[in-house]
mmCIF file with all atom_site columns, C-alpha atoms in Angstrom:
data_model
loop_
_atom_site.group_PDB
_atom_site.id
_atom_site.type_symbol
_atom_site.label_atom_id
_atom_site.label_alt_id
_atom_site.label_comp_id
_atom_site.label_asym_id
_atom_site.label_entity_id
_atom_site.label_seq_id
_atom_site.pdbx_PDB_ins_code
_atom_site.Cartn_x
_atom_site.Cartn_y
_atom_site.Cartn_z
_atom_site.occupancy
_atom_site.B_iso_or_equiv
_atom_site.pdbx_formal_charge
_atom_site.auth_seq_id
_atom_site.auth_comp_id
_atom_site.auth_asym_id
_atom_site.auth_atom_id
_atom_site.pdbx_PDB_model_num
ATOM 1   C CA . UNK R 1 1   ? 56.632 98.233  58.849  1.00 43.00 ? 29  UNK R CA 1
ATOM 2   C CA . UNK R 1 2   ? 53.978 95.892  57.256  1.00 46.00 ? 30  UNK R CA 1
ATOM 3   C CA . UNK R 1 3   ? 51.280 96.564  57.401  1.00 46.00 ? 31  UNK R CA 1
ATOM 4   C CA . UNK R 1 4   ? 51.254 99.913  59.112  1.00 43.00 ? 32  UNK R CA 1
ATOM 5   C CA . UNK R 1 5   ? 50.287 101.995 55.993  1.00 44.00 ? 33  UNK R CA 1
ATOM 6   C CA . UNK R 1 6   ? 46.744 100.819 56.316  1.00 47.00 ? 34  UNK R CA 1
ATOM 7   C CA . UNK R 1 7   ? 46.143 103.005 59.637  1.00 48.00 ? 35  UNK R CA 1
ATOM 8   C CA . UNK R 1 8   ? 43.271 104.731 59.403  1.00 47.00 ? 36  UNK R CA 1
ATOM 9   C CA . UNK R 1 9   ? 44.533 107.962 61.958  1.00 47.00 ? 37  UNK R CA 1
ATOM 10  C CA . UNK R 1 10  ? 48.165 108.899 60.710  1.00 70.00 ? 38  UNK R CA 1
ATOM 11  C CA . UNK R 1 11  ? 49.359 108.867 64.149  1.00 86.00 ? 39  UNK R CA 1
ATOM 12  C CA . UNK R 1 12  ? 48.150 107.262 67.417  1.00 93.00 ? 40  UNK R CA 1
ATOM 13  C CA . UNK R 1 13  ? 49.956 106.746 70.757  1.00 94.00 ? 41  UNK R CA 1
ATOM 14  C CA . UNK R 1 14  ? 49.527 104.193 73.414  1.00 94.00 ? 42  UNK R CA 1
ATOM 15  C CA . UNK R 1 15  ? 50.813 104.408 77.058  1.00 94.00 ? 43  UNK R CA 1
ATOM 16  C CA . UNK R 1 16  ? 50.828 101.556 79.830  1.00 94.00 ? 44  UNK R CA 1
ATOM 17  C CA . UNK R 1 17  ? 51.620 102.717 83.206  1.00 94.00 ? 45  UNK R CA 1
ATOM 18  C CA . UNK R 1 18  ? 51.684 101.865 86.746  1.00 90.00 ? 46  UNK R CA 1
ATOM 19  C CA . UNK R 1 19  ? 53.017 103.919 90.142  1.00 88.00 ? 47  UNK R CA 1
ATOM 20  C CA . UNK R 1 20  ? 56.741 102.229 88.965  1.00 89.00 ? 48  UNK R CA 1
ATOM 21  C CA . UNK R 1 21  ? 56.835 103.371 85.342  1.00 91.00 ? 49  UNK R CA 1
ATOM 22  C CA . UNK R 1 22  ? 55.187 104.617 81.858  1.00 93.00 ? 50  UNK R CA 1
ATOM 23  C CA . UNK R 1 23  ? 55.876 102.935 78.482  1.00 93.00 ? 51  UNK R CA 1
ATOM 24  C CA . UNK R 1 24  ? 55.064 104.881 75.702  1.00 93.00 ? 52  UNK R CA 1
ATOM 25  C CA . UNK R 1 25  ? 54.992 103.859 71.978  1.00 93.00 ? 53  UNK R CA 1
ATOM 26  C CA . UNK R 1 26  ? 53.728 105.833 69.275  1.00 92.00 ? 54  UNK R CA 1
ATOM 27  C CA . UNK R 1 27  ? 52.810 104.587 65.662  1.00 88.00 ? 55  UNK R CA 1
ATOM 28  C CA . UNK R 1 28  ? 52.956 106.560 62.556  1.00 83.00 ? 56  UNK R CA 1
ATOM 29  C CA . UNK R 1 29  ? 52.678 105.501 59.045  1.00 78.00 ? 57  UNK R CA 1
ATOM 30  C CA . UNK R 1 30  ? 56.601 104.899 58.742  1.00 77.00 ? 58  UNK R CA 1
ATOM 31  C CA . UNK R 1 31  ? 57.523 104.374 62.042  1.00 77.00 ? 59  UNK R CA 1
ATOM 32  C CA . UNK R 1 32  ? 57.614 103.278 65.665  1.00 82.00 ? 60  UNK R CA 1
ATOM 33  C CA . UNK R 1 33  ? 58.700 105.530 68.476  1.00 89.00 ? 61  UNK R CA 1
ATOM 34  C CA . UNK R 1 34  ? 58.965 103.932 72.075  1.00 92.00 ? 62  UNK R CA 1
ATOM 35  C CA . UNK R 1 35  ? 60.030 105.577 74.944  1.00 92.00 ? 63  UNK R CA 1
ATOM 36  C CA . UNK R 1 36  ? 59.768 104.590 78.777  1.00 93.00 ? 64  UNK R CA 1
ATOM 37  C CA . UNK R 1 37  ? 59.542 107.097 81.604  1.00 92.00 ? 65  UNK R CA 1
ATOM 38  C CA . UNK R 1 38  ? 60.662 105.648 85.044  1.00 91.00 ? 66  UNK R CA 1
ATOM 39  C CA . UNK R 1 39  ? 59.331 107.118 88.255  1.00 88.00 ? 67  UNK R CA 1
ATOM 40  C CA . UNK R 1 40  ? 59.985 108.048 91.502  1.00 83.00 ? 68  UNK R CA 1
ATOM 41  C CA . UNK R 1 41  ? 56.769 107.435 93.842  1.00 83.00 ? 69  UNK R CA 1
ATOM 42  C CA . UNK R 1 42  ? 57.845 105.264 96.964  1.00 79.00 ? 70  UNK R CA 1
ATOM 43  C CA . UNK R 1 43  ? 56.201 102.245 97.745  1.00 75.00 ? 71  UNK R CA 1
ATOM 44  C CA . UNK R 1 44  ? 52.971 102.281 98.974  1.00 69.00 ? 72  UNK R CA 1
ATOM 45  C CA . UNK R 1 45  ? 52.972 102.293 102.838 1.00 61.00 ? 73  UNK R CA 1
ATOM 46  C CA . UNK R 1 46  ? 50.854 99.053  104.413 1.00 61.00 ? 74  UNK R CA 1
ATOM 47  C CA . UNK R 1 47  ? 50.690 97.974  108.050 1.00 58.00 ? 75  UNK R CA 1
ATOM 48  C CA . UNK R 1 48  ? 50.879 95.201  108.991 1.00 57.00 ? 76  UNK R CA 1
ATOM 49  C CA . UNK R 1 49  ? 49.797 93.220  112.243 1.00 56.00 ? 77  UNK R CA 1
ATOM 50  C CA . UNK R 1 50  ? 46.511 93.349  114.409 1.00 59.00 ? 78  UNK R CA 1
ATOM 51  C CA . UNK R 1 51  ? 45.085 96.763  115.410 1.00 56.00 ? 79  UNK R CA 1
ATOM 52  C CA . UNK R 1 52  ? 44.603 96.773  118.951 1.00 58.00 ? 80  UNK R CA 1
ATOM 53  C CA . UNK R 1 53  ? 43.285 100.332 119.316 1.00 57.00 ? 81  UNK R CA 1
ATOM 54  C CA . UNK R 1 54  ? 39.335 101.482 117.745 1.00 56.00 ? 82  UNK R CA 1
ATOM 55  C CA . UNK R 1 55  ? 40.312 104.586 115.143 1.00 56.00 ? 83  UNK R CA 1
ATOM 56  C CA . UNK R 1 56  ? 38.500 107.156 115.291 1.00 56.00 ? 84  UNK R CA 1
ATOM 57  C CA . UNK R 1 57  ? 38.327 106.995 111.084 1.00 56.00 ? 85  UNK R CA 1
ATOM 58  C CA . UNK R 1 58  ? 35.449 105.499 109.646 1.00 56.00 ? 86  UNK R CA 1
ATOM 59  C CA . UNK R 1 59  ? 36.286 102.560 107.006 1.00 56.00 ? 87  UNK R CA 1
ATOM 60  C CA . UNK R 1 60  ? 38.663 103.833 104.354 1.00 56.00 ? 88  UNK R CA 1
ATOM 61  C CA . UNK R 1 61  ? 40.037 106.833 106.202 1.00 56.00 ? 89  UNK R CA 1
ATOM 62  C CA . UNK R 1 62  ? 39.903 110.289 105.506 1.00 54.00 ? 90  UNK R CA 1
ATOM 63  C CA . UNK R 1 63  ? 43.446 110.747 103.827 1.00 54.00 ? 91  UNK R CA 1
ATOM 64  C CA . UNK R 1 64  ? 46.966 109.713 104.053 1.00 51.00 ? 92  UNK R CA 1
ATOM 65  C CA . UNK R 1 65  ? 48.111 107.048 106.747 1.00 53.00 ? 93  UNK R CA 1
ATOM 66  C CA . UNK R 1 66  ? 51.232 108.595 107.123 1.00 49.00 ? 94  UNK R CA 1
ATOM 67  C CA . UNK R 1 67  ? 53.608 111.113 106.270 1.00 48.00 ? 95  UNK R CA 1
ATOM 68  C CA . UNK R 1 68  ? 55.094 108.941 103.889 1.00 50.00 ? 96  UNK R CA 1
ATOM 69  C CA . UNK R 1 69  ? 51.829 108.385 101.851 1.00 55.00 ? 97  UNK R CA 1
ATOM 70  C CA . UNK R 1 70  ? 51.230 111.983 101.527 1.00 60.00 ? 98  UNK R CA 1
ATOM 71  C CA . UNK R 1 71  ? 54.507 112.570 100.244 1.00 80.00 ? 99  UNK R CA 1
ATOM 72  C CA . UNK R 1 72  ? 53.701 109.727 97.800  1.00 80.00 ? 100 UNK R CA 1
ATOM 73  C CA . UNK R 1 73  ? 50.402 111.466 96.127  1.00 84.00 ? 101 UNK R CA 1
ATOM 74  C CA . UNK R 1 74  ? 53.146 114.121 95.476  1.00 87.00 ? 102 UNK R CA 1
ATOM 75  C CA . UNK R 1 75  ? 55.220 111.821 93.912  1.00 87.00 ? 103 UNK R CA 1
ATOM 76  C CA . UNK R 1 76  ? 52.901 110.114 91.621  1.00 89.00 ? 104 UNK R CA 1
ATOM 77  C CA . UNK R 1 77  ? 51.317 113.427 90.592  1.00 91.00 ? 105 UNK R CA 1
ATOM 78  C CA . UNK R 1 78  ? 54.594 115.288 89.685  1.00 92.00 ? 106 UNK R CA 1
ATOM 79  C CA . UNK R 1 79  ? 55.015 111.719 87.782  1.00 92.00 ? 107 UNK R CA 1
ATOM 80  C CA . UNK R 1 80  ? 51.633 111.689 85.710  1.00 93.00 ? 108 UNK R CA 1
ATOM 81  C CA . UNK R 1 81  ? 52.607 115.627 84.956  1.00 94.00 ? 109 UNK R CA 1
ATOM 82  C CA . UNK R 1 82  ? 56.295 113.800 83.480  1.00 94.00 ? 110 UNK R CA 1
ATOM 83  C CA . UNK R 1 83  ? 54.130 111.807 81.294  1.00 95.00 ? 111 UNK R CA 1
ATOM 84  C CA . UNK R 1 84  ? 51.163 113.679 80.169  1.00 94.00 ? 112 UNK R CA 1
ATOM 85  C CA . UNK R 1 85  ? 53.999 116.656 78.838  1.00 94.00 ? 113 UNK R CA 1
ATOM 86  C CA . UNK R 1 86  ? 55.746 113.801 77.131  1.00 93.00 ? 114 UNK R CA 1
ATOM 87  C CA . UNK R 1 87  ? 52.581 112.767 75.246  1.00 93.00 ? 115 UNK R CA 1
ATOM 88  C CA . UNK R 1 88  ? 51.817 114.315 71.482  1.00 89.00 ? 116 UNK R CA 1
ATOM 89  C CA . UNK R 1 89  ? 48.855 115.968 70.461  1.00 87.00 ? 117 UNK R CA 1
ATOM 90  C CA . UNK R 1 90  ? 47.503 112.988 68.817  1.00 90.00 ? 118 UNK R CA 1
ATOM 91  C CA . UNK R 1 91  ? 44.713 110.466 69.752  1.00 94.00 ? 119 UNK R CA 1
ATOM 92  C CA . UNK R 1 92  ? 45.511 108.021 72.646  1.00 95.00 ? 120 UNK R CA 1
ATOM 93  C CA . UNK R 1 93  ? 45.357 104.573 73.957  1.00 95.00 ? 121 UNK R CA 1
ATOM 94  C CA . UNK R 1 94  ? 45.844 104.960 77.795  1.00 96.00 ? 122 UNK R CA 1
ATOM 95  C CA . UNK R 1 95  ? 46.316 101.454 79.710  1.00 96.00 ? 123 UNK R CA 1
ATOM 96  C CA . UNK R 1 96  ? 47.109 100.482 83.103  1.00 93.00 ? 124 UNK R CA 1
ATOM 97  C CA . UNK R 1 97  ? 46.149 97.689  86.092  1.00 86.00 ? 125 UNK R CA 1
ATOM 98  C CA . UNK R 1 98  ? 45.411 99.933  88.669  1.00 85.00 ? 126 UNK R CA 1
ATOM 99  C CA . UNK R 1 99  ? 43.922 104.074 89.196  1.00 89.00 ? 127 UNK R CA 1
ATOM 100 C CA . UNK R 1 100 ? 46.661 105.782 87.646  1.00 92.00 ? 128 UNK R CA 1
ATOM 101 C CA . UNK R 1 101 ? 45.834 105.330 84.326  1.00 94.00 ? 129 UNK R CA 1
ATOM 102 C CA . UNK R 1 102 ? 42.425 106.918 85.130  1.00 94.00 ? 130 UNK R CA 1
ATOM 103 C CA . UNK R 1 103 ? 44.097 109.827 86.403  1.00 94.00 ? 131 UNK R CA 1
ATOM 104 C CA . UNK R 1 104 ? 46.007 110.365 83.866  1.00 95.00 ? 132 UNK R CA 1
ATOM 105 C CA . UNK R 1 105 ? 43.192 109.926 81.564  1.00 96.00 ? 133 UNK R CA 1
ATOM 106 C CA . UNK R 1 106 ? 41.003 112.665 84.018  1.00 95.00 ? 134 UNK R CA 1
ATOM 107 C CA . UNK R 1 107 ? 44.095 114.753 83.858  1.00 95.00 ? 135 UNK R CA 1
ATOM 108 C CA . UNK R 1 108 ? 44.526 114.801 79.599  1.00 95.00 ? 136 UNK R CA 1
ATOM 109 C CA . UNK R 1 109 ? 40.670 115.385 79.216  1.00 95.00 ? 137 UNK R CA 1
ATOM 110 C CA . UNK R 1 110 ? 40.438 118.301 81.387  1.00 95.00 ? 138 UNK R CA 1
ATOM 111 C CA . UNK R 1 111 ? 43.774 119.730 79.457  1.00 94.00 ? 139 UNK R CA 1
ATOM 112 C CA . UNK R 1 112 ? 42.106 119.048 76.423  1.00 94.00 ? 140 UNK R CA 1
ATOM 113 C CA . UNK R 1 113 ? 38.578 120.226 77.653  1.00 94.00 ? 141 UNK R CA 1
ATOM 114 C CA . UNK R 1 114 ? 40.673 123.536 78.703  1.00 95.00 ? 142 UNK R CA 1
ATOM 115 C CA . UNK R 1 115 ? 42.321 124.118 75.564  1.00 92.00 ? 143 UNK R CA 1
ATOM 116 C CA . UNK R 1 116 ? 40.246 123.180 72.810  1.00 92.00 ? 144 UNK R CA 1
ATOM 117 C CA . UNK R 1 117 ? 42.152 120.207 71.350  1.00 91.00 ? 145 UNK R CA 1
ATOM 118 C CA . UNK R 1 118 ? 39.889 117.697 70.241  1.00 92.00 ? 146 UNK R CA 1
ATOM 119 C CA . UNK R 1 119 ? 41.563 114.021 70.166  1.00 92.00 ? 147 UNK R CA 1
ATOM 120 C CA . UNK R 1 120 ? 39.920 110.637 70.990  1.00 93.00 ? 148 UNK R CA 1
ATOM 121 C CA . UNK R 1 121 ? 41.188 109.616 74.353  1.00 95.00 ? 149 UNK R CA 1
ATOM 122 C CA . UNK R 1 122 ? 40.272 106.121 75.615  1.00 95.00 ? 150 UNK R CA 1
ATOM 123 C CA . UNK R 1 123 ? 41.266 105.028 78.968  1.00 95.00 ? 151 UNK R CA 1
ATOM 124 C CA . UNK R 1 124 ? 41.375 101.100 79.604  1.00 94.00 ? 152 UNK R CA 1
ATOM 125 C CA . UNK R 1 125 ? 42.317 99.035  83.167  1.00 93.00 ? 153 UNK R CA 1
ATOM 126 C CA . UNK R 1 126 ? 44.082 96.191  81.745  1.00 91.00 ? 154 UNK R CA 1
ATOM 127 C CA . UNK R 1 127 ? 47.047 93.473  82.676  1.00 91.00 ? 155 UNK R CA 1
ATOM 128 C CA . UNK R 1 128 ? 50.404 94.408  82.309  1.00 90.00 ? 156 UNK R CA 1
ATOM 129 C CA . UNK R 1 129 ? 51.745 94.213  78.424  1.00 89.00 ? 157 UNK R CA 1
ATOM 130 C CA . UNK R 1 130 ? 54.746 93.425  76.599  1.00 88.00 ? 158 UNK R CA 1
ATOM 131 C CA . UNK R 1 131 ? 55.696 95.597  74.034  1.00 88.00 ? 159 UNK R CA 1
ATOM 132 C CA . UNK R 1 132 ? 54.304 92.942  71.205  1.00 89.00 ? 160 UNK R CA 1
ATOM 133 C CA . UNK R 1 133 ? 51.303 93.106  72.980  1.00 91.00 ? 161 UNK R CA 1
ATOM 134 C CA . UNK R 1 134 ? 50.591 96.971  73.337  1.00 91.00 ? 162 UNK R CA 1
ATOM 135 C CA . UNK R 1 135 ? 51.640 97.441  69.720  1.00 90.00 ? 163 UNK R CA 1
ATOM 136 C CA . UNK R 1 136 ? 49.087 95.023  68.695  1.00 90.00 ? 164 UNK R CA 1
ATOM 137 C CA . UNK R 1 137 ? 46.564 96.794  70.959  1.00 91.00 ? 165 UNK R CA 1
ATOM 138 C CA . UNK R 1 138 ? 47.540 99.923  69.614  1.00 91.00 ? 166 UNK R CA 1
ATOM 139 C CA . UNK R 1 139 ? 46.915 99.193  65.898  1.00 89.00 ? 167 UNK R CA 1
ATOM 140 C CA . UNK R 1 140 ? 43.682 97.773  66.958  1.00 90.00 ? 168 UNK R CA 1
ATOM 141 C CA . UNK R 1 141 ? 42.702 101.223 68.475  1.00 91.00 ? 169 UNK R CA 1
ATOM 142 C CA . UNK R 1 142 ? 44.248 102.513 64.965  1.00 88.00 ? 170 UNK R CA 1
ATOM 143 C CA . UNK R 1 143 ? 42.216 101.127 63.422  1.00 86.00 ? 171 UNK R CA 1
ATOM 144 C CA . UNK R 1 144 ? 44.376 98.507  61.506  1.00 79.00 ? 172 UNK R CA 1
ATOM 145 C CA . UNK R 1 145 ? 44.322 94.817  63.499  1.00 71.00 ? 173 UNK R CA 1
ATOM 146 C CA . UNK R 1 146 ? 46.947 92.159  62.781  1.00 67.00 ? 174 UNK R CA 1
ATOM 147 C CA . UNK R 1 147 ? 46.029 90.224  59.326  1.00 69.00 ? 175 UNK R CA 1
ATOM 148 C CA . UNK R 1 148 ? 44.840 86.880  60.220  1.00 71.00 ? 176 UNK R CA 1
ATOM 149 C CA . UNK R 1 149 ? 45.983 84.372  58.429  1.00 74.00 ? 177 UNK R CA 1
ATOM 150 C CA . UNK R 1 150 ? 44.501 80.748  58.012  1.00 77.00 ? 178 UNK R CA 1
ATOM 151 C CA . UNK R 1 151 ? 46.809 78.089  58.084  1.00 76.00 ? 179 UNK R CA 1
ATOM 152 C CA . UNK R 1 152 ? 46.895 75.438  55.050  1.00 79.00 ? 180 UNK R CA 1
ATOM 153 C CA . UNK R 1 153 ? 47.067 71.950  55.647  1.00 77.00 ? 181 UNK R CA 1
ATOM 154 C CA . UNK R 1 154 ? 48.289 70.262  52.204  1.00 66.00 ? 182 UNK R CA 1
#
């Protein structure tokens, strides 16, 4: 790979993921590892329609909605387990559009907090990515950005 012998940590790994799914792509000084991890949390549950009944909540509830929901939280935190055991013990680019990249972040600091592994973690809320994309982010947080070239007119 061009260009990818200039990284200034040997390896680095950046993850974007959302409730539906976790793409993972590691860069090392020879190579590029990518790996996606699907998942299994249901669809968020959202009424619809005009309450006609006063609840007895205050704004934003106290919990769940439903059944469903709860069961959900379990889903996306077995999920977010899935992916932080599938991450390596090297620094990390975490990016997502919503709170579940700041979970996982939470989560991965308090394992590292717990065990003594020191590793730069940086958590970002950000778009969703194409592969080009996150690769390019990801040698930026390597430390090695795209050369720029300057195009010639003759």
């Amino acid at each position: 790979m061009a260009g990818s012998a200039a990284i200034a940590t040997s390896h680095v790994t950046a993850v974007w993921i959302d409730t539906s799914s976790a793409t993972i792509l590691g860069l090392g000084p020879n190579a590029t590892e990518r790996r996606r991890i699907d998942s299994a949390v249901p669809a968020r549950h959202r009424s619809t329609g005009q309450v006609t009944e006063q609840g007895g909540e205050r704004h934003g509830g106290s919990g769940p909605r439903s059944a469903r929901d709860g069961h959900r939280l379990d889903h996306l935190r077995a999920f977010l387990e899935e992916v932080e055991a599938a991450l390596p013990g090297e620094d990390l680019l975490l990016l997502g559009d919503g709170v579940v990249v700041e979970r996982l972040a939470r989560s991965v600091r308090d394992h590292d907090l717990a065990h003594g592994i020191r590793r730069r973690v940086e958590a970002r809320r950000h778009a969703p990515l194409t592969e080009p994309q996150l690769l390019a982010l990801l040698r930026e947080f390597a430390g090695s950005p795209p050369r720029r070239y300057r195009v010639t007119r003759a």
